[in-house]
Coordinates of N, CA and C in Angstrom, one line a residue:
X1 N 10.9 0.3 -16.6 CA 9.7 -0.3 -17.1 C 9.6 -1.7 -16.5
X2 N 8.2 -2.3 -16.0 CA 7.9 -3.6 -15.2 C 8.7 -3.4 -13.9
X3 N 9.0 -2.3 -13.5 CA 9.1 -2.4 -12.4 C 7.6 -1.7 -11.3
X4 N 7.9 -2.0 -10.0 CA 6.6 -1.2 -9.5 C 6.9 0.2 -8.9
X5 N 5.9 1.2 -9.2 CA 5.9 2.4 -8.9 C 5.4 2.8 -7.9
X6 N 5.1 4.0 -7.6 CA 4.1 4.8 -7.2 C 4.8 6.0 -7.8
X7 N 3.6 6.4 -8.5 CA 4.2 8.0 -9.6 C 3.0 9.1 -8.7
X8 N 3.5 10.3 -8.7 CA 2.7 11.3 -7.5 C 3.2 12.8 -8.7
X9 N 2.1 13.4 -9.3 CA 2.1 14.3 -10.2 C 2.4 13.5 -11.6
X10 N 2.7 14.5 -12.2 CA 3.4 14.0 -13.7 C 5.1 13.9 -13.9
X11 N 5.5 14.2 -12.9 CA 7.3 13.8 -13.1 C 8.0 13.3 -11.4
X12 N 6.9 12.8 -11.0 CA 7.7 11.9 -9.4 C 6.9 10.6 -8.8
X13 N 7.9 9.7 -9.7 CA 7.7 8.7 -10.0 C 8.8 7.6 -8.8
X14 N 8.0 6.9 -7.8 CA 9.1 6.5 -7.1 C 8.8 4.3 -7.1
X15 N 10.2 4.0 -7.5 CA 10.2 2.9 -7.4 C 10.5 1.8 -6.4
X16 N 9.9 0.9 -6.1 CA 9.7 0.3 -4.7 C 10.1 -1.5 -4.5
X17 N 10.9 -1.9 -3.8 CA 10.9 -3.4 -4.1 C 9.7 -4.2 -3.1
X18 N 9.6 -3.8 -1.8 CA 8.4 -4.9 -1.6 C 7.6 -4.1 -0.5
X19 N 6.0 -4.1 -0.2 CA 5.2 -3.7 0.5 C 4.3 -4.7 1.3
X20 N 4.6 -4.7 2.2 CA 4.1 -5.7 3.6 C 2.8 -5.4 4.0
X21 N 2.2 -6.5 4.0 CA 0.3 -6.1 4.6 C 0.8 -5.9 6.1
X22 N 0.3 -5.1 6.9 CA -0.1 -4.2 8.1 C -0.2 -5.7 9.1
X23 N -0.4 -6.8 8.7 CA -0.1 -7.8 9.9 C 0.7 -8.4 9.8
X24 N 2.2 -8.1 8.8 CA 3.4 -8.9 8.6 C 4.1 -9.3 10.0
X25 N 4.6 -10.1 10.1 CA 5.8 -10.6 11.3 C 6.7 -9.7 11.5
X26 N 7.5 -9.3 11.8 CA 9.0 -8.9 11.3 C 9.9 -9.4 11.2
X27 N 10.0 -10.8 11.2 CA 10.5 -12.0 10.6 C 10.3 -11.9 9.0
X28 N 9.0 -11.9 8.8 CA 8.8 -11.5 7.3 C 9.1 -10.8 6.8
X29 N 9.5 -9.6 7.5 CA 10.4 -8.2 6.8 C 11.5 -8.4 6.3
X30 N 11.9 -8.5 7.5 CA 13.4 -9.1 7.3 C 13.9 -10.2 6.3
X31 N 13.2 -11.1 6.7 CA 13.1 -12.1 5.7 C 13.3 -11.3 3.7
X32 N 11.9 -11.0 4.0 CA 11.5 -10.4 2.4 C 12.0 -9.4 1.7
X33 N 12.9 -8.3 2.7 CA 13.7 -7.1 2.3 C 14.9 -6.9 2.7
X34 N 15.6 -7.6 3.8 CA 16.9 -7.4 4.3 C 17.8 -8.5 4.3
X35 N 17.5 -9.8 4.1 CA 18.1 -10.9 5.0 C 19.3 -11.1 3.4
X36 N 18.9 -10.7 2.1 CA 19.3 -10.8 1.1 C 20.8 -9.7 1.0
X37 N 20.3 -8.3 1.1 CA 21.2 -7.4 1.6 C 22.4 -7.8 2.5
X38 N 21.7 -8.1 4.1 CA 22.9 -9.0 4.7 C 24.2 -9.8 4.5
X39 N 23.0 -10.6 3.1 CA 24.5 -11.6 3.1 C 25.3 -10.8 2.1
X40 N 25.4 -9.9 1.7 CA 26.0 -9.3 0.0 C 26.9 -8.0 1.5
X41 N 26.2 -8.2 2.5 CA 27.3 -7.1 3.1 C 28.2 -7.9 3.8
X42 N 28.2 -8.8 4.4 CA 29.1 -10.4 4.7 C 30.2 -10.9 3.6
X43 N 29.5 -10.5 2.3 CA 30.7 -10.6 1.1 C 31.5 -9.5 0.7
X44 N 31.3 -8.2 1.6 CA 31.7 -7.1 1.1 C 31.4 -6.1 0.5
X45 N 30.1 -6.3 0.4 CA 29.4 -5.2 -0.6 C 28.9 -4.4 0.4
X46 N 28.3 -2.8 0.5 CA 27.6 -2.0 0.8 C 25.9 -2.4 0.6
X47 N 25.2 -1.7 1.9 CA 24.1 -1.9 1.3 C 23.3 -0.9 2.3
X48 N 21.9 -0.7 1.3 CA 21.1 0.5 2.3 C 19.7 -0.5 2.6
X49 N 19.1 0.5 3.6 CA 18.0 -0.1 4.0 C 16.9 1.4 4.1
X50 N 16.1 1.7 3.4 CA 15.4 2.8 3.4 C 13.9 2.3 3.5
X51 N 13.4 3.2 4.7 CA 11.6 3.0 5.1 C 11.5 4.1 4.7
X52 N 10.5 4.3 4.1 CA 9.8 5.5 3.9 C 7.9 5.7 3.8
X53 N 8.0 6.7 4.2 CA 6.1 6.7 4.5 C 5.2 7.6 5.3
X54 N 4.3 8.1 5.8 CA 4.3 9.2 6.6 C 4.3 8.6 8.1
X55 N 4.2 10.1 8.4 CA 4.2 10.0 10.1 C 3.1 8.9 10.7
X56 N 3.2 7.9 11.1 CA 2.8 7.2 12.4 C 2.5 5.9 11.4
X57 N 3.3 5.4 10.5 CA 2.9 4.6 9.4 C 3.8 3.2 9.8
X58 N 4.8 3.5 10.8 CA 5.3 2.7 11.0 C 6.6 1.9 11.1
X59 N 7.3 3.2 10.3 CA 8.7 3.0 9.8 C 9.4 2.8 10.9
X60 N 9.5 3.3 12.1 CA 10.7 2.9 13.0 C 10.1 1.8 13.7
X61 N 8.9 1.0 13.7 CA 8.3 -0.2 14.3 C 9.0 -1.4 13.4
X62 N 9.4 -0.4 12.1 CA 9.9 -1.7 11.3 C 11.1 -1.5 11.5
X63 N 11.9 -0.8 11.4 CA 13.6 -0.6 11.6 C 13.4 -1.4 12.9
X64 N 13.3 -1.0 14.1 CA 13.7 -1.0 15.7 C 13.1 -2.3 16.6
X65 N 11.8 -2.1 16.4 CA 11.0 -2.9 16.9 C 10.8 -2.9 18.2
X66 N 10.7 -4.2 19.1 CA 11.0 -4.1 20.4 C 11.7 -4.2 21.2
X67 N 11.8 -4.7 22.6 CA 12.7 -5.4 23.4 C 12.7 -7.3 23.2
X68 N 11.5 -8.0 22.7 CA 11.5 -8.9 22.5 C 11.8 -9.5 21.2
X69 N 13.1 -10.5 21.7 CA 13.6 -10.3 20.5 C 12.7 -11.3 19.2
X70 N 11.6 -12.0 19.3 CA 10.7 -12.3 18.4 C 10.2 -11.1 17.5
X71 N 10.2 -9.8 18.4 CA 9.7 -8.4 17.7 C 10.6 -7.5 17.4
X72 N 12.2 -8.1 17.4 CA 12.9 -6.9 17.1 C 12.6 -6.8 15.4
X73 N 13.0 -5.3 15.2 CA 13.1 -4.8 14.1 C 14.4 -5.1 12.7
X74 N 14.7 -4.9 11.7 CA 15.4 -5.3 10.8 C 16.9 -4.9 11.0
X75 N 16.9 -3.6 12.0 CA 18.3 -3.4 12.4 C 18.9 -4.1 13.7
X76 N 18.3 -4.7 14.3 CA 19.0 -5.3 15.3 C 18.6 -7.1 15.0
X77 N 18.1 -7.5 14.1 CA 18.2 -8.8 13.8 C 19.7 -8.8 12.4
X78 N 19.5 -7.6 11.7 CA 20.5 -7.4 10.7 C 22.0 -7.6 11.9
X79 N 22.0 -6.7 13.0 CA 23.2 -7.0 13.6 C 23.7 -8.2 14.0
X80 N 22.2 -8.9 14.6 CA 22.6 -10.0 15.0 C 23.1 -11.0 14.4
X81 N 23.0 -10.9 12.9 CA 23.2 -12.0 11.6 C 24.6 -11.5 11.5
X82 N 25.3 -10.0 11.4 CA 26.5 -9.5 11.0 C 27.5 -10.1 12.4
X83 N 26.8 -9.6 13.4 CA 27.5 -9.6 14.5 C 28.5 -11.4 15.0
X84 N 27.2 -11.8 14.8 CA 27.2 -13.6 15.1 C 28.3 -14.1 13.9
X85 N 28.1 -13.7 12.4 CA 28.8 -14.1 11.2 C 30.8 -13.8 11.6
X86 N 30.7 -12.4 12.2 CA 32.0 -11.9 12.1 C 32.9 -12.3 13.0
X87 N 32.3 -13.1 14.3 CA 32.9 -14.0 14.9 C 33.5 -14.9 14.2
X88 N 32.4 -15.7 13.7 CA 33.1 -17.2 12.7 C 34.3 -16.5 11.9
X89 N 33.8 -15.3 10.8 CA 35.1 -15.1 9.8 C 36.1 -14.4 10.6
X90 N 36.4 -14.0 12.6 CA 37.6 -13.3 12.6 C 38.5 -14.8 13.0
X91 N 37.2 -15.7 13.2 CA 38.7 -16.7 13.4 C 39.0 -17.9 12.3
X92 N 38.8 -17.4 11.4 CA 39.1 -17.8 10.2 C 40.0 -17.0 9.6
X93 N 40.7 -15.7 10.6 CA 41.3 -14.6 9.8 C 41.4 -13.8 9.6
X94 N 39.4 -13.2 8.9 CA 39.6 -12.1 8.7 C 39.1 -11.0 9.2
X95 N 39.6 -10.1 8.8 CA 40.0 -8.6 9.6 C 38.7 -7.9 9.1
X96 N 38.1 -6.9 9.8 CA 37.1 -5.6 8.7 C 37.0 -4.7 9.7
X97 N 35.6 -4.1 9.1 CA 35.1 -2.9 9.8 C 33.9 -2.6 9.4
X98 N 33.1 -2.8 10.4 CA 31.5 -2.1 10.6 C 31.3 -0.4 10.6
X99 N 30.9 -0.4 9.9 CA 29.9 1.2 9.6 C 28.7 1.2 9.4
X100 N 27.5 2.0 10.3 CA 26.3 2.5 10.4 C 25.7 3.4 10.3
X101 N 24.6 4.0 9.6 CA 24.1 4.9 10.0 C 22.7 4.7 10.5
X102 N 22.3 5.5 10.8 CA 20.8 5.6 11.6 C 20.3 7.1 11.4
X103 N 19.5 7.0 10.2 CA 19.4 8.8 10.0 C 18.0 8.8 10.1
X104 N 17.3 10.2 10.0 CA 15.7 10.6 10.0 C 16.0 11.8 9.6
X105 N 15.2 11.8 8.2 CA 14.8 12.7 7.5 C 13.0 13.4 7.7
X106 N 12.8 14.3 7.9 CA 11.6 14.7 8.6 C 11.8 16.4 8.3
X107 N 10.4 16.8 7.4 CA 10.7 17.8 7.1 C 11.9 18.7 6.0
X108 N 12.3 17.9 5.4 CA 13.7 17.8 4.9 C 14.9 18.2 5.8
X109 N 14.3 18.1 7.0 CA 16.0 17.7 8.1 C 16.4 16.5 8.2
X110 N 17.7 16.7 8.4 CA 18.4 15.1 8.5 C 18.9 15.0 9.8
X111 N 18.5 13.9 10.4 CA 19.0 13.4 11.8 C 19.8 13.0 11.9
X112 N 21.2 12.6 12.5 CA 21.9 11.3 13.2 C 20.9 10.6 13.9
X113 N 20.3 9.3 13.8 CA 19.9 9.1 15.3 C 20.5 8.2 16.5
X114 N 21.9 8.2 15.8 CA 22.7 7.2 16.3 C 24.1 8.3 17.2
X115 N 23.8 9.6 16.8 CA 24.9 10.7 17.3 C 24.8 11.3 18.4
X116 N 22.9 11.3 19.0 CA 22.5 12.1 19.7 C 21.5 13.1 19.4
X117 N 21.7 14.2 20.3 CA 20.9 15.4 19.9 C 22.2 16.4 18.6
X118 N 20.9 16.4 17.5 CA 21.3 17.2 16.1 C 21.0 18.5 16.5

């Protein structure tokens, strides 16, 4: 309750944390839905990042983005925040390990898209 929805029939009800007007930055993305995540995976915590939406709506424009890095997407500015961070803490010490996924669900098949050809 008081959270926001979108309910589709009478029993599929899905709840959403933030929706970006069609001329957002991806600075702003990031900013508004990932950069929070980030730091909670820098402290150790797990965390997911799910787009969802139909076909040509935009989702991998928002994950990926471009070659420029003003337009990269949430996963390669996410790395660059992890990547840049884990420098400072290995020479402070400490030890870890990165894990990724990159999946696409389409049709209810599930991709790797980080594996190759599925």
């Amino acid at each position: 309750a008081g959270e926001p929805q979108v309910v589709l029939g009478a029993d599929r009800a899905f709840t959403f944390d933030h929706v970006f007007d069609t001329a957002a930055a991806q600075h702003e993305v990031y900013e508004g839905c990932a950069q929070a995540l980030v730091e909670r995976v820098l402290k150790g915590y797990n965390s997911t990042v799910l787009a969802y939406g139909q076909t040509g709506s935009g989702k991998t424009h928002t994950m990926q983005g471009s070659n420029d890095p003003d337009s990269w997407g949430l996963i390669p500015r996410s790395l660059r925040k992890i990547l840049r961070e884990s420098e400072s803490m290995r020479r402070d010490g400490w030890a870890w390990t990165l894990r990724a996924s990159f999946l696409e669900v389409y049709n209810e098949q599930l991709r790797d898209l980080l594996y190759g050809a599925a």
